[in-house]
């Protein structure tokens, strides 16, 4: 990627936002940060990101709801969304299941803990 | 008029109890023993700091109020009444600090101005966490809107409205399963740092804040800081790390802005930090790390476990053993050296 892409990271774990943000900045991206779903939504309204990295379990508005809303809105449906979750396929019976995640039409679904290089691979795939 | 510093947000953890203790080196009770005892009962520690003040370890632990009686009884049975328990406490965490000591300094100064005395403080890679009495919480959270602004909340009222109905959600433990080996996103470490300790009365908080803001003006990053509990002499330990290459600069700043503060020798250290998806809701993480460090003969100078991160300070010569210990006990996808 040659141009500076703007990526929004939304997660209620500030330390994870910091880790992912530092990785993306080191790769030459511009990074926006939000710490819950409502803040993420506001941020997208203010500036359209090239891609959104979205956590699932967050206060105020969770990642499933925000992702579904983005995909249902004609203005935002083509923004690629990567969903991050601490709930992998190994834990199917929690409130936030893997199957629910697949139903949100997210473009990529990455279980935590993420390997930042794999995440970067997913980001470049979706932006190209 | 000073423009408020723009931050991401803040979180509050209520209904908690602070348990503090000072463990002399020759007492036979170590931070590991304390953490192991608590982990045996499957009790999570949302906040834990351990600071070595020369001859003793100073520990601050936060546990949920419902676990207070169980823990106090257990600790007393095993080790005697070596601790002080402070009920009705809360943890106020603001983020992100971007390693900028200006933010920590402003927080210290505003608390000092309003005579709000934090019982314990530390930072994680992104967050500054302050333990205060629950009765001071409303005042403290309103005060934050003076030096800082938050993108999601313009006023304290906005913030209060946003929290309504969410209290239970914050506490919900959705994925607290136990992995065989706890997973982390990555292990980071910083070299070329000095570990600095100040032992002083709490009333110097404003002067420490002024010094921290002085560090910011000189472009120094603050990667780690933690306080120990107040000792019998009414003094507490402020421990923090600054770049060793700037020792003259930070020494001069402290001398100018906080002449009453005496820096107790600085030692060359490595700081490590890691963030895990279940560190916030899983018990036994601190115990796991301290066991691994002990097995590898590493003696930590300071440790801070808050939110979903652990940061630690070890003597520079123990860097390799520390990284090995962490990698053996945690699932670590990458190790990164930070500047």
PDB file of C-alpha atoms in Angstrom, chain B residues 192-336:
ATOM      1  CA  UNK B 192      18.085   1.651  28.719  1.00  0.00           C
ATOM      2  CA  UNK B 193      15.737   2.698  31.516  1.00  0.00           C
ATOM      3  CA  UNK B 194      16.491   3.844  35.040  1.00  0.00           C
ATOM      4  CA  UNK B 195      14.333   2.693  37.955  1.00  0.00           C
ATOM      5  CA  UNK B 196      13.847   5.645  40.278  1.00  0.00           C
ATOM      6  CA  UNK B 197      12.318   5.540  43.740  1.00  0.00           C
ATOM      7  CA  UNK B 198      11.126   8.390  45.880  1.00  0.00           C
ATOM      8  CA  UNK B 199      10.120   7.750  49.472  1.00  0.00           C
ATOM      9  CA  UNK B 200       8.071  10.617  50.773  1.00  0.00           C
ATOM     10  CA  UNK B 201       4.888  11.836  52.427  1.00  0.00           C
ATOM     11  CA  UNK B 202       1.759  11.744  50.259  1.00  0.00           C
ATOM     12  CA  UNK B 203       1.509  15.548  50.470  1.00  0.00           C
ATOM     13  CA  UNK B 204       4.264  15.843  47.866  1.00  0.00           C
ATOM     14  CA  UNK B 205       1.889  14.597  45.154  1.00  0.00           C
ATOM     15  CA  UNK B 206       1.655  18.105  43.654  1.00  0.00           C
ATOM     16  CA  UNK B 207       5.460  18.433  43.468  1.00  0.00           C
ATOM     17  CA  UNK B 208       5.767  15.004  41.868  1.00  0.00           C
ATOM     18  CA  UNK B 209       3.103  16.101  39.385  1.00  0.00           C
ATOM     19  CA  UNK B 210       5.104  19.256  38.588  1.00  0.00           C
ATOM     20  CA  UNK B 211       8.221  17.141  38.031  1.00  0.00           C
ATOM     21  CA  UNK B 212       6.349  14.774  35.734  1.00  0.00           C
ATOM     22  CA  UNK B 213       5.146  17.735  33.668  1.00  0.00           C
ATOM     23  CA  UNK B 214       8.745  18.925  33.577  1.00  0.00           C
ATOM     24  CA  UNK B 215       9.767  15.509  32.196  1.00  0.00           C
ATOM     25  CA  UNK B 216       7.140  15.936  29.472  1.00  0.00           C
ATOM     26  CA  UNK B 217       8.512  19.357  28.509  1.00  0.00           C
ATOM     27  CA  UNK B 218      11.934  17.749  28.105  1.00  0.00           C
ATOM     28  CA  UNK B 219      10.468  15.059  25.865  1.00  0.00           C
ATOM     29  CA  UNK B 220      10.921  12.166  28.328  1.00  0.00           C
ATOM     30  CA  UNK B 221       8.535   9.227  28.083  1.00  0.00           C
ATOM     31  CA  UNK B 222       7.088   7.615  31.182  1.00  0.00           C
ATOM     32  CA  UNK B 223       6.708   3.909  30.517  1.00  0.00           C
ATOM     33  CA  UNK B 224       6.171   2.719  34.091  1.00  0.00           C
ATOM     34  CA  UNK B 225       5.095   4.068  37.445  1.00  0.00           C
ATOM     35  CA  UNK B 226       3.572   2.576  40.596  1.00  0.00           C
ATOM     36  CA  UNK B 227       3.215   3.517  44.226  1.00  0.00           C
ATOM     37  CA  UNK B 228       3.647   1.294  47.246  1.00  0.00           C
ATOM     38  CA  UNK B 229       1.478   1.403  50.375  1.00  0.00           C
ATOM     39  CA  UNK B 230       2.101   3.939  53.113  1.00  0.00           C
ATOM     40  CA  UNK B 231       4.579   2.623  55.689  1.00  0.00           C
ATOM     41  CA  UNK B 232       4.507   3.049  59.480  1.00  0.00           C
ATOM     42  CA  UNK B 233       6.425   6.325  59.085  1.00  0.00           C
ATOM     43  CA  UNK B 234       3.597   7.759  56.978  1.00  0.00           C
ATOM     44  CA  UNK B 235       5.731   7.701  53.861  1.00  0.00           C
ATOM     45  CA  UNK B 236       5.091   5.880  50.628  1.00  0.00           C
ATOM     46  CA  UNK B 237       7.218   4.835  47.685  1.00  0.00           C
ATOM     47  CA  UNK B 238       6.745   6.396  44.249  1.00  0.00           C
ATOM     48  CA  UNK B 239       8.583   4.216  41.745  1.00  0.00           C
ATOM     49  CA  UNK B 240       8.955   5.125  38.085  1.00  0.00           C
ATOM     50  CA  UNK B 241      11.205   4.606  35.088  1.00  0.00           C
ATOM     51  CA  UNK B 242      12.831   7.176  32.807  1.00  0.00           C
ATOM     52  CA  UNK B 243      15.433   6.883  30.040  1.00  0.00           C
ATOM     53  CA  UNK B 244      18.875   6.293  31.592  1.00  0.00           C
ATOM     54  CA  UNK B 245      20.486   8.473  28.935  1.00  0.00           C
ATOM     55  CA  UNK B 246      18.557  11.447  30.358  1.00  0.00           C
ATOM     56  CA  UNK B 247      19.537  11.009  34.016  1.00  0.00           C
ATOM     57  CA  UNK B 248      21.049  14.493  34.246  1.00  0.00           C
ATOM     58  CA  UNK B 249      17.913  16.033  32.753  1.00  0.00           C
ATOM     59  CA  UNK B 250      15.462  14.301  35.057  1.00  0.00           C
ATOM     60  CA  UNK B 251      17.723  14.872  38.073  1.00  0.00           C
ATOM     61  CA  UNK B 252      17.820  18.606  37.367  1.00  0.00           C
ATOM     62  CA  UNK B 253      14.041  18.766  36.848  1.00  0.00           C
ATOM     63  CA  UNK B 254      13.312  17.070  40.170  1.00  0.00           C
ATOM     64  CA  UNK B 255      15.792  19.345  41.934  1.00  0.00           C
ATOM     65  CA  UNK B 256      14.150  22.459  40.477  1.00  0.00           C
ATOM     66  CA  UNK B 257      10.477  21.527  40.705  1.00  0.00           C
ATOM     67  CA  UNK B 258      10.412  19.323  43.774  1.00  0.00           C
ATOM     68  CA  UNK B 259      13.388  20.275  45.961  1.00  0.00           C
ATOM     69  CA  UNK B 260      11.852  18.451  48.931  1.00  0.00           C
ATOM     70  CA  UNK B 261      11.928  15.182  47.002  1.00  0.00           C
ATOM     71  CA  UNK B 262      14.953  13.014  47.366  1.00  0.00           C
ATOM     72  CA  UNK B 263      15.690  10.542  44.606  1.00  0.00           C
ATOM     73  CA  UNK B 264      16.864   7.265  46.049  1.00  0.00           C
ATOM     74  CA  UNK B 265      19.558   5.960  43.645  1.00  0.00           C
ATOM     75  CA  UNK B 266      18.566   4.951  40.153  1.00  0.00           C
ATOM     76  CA  UNK B 267      19.363   1.506  38.803  1.00  0.00           C
ATOM     77  CA  UNK B 268      19.538   0.261  35.241  1.00  0.00           C
ATOM     78  CA  UNK B 269      16.539  -1.889  34.403  1.00  0.00           C
ATOM     79  CA  UNK B 270      14.465  -3.568  31.718  1.00  0.00           C
ATOM     80  CA  UNK B 271      10.712  -2.987  31.612  1.00  0.00           C
ATOM     81  CA  UNK B 272       8.459  -5.643  30.121  1.00  0.00           C
ATOM     82  CA  UNK B 273       4.755  -5.530  29.447  1.00  0.00           C
ATOM     83  CA  UNK B 274       2.102  -7.815  28.038  1.00  0.00           C
ATOM     84  CA  UNK B 275      -1.590  -7.591  27.427  1.00  0.00           C
ATOM     85  CA  UNK B 276      -3.907 -10.602  27.360  1.00  0.00           C
ATOM     86  CA  UNK B 277      -7.513 -11.119  26.278  1.00  0.00           C
ATOM     87  CA  UNK B 278      -8.529 -12.610  29.618  1.00  0.00           C
ATOM     88  CA  UNK B 279      -6.220 -10.781  31.986  1.00  0.00           C
ATOM     89  CA  UNK B 280      -9.123  -8.647  33.174  1.00  0.00           C
ATOM     90  CA  UNK B 281     -11.412 -11.473  34.197  1.00  0.00           C
ATOM     91  CA  UNK B 282      -9.138 -14.460  34.856  1.00  0.00           C
ATOM     92  CA  UNK B 283      -7.711 -15.344  38.242  1.00  0.00           C
ATOM     93  CA  UNK B 284      -4.147 -16.485  38.798  1.00  0.00           C
ATOM     94  CA  UNK B 285      -2.293 -14.409  36.181  1.00  0.00           C
ATOM     95  CA  UNK B 286      -0.038 -12.545  38.645  1.00  0.00           C
ATOM     96  CA  UNK B 287       0.663 -15.792  40.502  1.00  0.00           C
ATOM     97  CA  UNK B 288       1.551 -17.532  37.229  1.00  0.00           C
ATOM     98  CA  UNK B 289       3.994 -14.766  36.293  1.00  0.00           C
ATOM     99  CA  UNK B 290       5.623 -14.538  39.727  1.00  0.00           C
ATOM    100  CA  UNK B 291       6.084 -18.341  39.786  1.00  0.00           C
ATOM    101  CA  UNK B 292       7.730 -18.247  36.360  1.00  0.00           C
ATOM    102  CA  UNK B 293      10.052 -15.420  37.422  1.00  0.00           C
ATOM    103  CA  UNK B 294      11.026 -17.228  40.604  1.00  0.00           C
ATOM    104  CA  UNK B 295      11.764 -20.461  38.709  1.00  0.00           C
ATOM    105  CA  UNK B 296      14.161 -18.494  36.512  1.00  0.00           C
ATOM    106  CA  UNK B 297      15.783 -16.707  39.442  1.00  0.00           C
ATOM    107  CA  UNK B 298      14.369 -13.302  38.494  1.00  0.00           C
ATOM    108  CA  UNK B 299      13.713 -10.818  41.255  1.00  0.00           C
ATOM    109  CA  UNK B 300      11.287  -8.118  40.167  1.00  0.00           C
ATOM    110  CA  UNK B 301      11.762  -4.555  41.361  1.00  0.00           C
ATOM    111  CA  UNK B 302       8.198  -3.590  40.564  1.00  0.00           C
ATOM    112  CA  UNK B 303       5.132  -5.156  39.052  1.00  0.00           C
ATOM    113  CA  UNK B 304       1.830  -3.669  37.985  1.00  0.00           C
ATOM    114  CA  UNK B 305      -1.260  -5.629  36.944  1.00  0.00           C
ATOM    115  CA  UNK B 306      -4.260  -3.536  35.923  1.00  0.00           C
ATOM    116  CA  UNK B 307      -7.112  -3.652  33.402  1.00  0.00           C
ATOM    117  CA  UNK B 308      -5.841  -6.362  31.005  1.00  0.00           C
ATOM    118  CA  UNK B 309      -2.083  -5.823  31.259  1.00  0.00           C
ATOM    119  CA  UNK B 310       0.981  -6.664  33.302  1.00  0.00           C
ATOM    120  CA  UNK B 311       4.063  -4.453  33.351  1.00  0.00           C
ATOM    121  CA  UNK B 312       7.170  -5.332  35.284  1.00  0.00           C
ATOM    122  CA  UNK B 313      10.578  -3.900  36.082  1.00  0.00           C
ATOM    123  CA  UNK B 314      13.570  -6.208  36.484  1.00  0.00           C
ATOM    124  CA  UNK B 315      17.317  -5.558  36.871  1.00  0.00           C
ATOM    125  CA  UNK B 316      18.917  -5.077  33.465  1.00  0.00           C
ATOM    126  CA  UNK B 317      21.069  -8.208  33.865  1.00  0.00           C
ATOM    127  CA  UNK B 318      17.936 -10.362  34.226  1.00  0.00           C
ATOM    128  CA  UNK B 319      16.351  -9.369  30.919  1.00  0.00           C
ATOM    129  CA  UNK B 320      16.997 -12.650  29.092  1.00  0.00           C
ATOM    130  CA  UNK B 321      15.793 -14.816  31.997  1.00  0.00           C
ATOM    131  CA  UNK B 322      12.660 -12.688  32.284  1.00  0.00           C
ATOM    132  CA  UNK B 323      11.760 -12.962  28.611  1.00  0.00           C
ATOM    133  CA  UNK B 324      12.361 -16.716  28.754  1.00  0.00           C
ATOM    134  CA  UNK B 325      10.238 -17.098  31.903  1.00  0.00           C
ATOM    135  CA  UNK B 326       7.324 -15.228  30.335  1.00  0.00           C
ATOM    136  CA  UNK B 327       7.535 -17.149  27.067  1.00  0.00           C
ATOM    137  CA  UNK B 328       7.546 -20.486  28.868  1.00  0.00           C
ATOM    138  CA  UNK B 329       4.488 -19.700  30.975  1.00  0.00           C
ATOM    139  CA  UNK B 330       2.390 -17.667  28.544  1.00  0.00           C
ATOM    140  CA  UNK B 331       1.483 -18.182  24.902  1.00  0.00           C
ATOM    141  CA  UNK B 332       3.443 -15.312  23.359  1.00  0.00           C
ATOM    142  CA  UNK B 333       3.103 -14.770  19.592  1.00  0.00           C
ATOM    143  CA  UNK B 334       5.792 -12.080  19.353  1.00  0.00           C
ATOM    144  CA  UNK B 335       8.494 -10.328  21.371  1.00  0.00           C
ATOM    145  CA  UNK B 336       9.115  -6.682  20.476  1.00  0.00           C
TER     146      UNK B 336
END
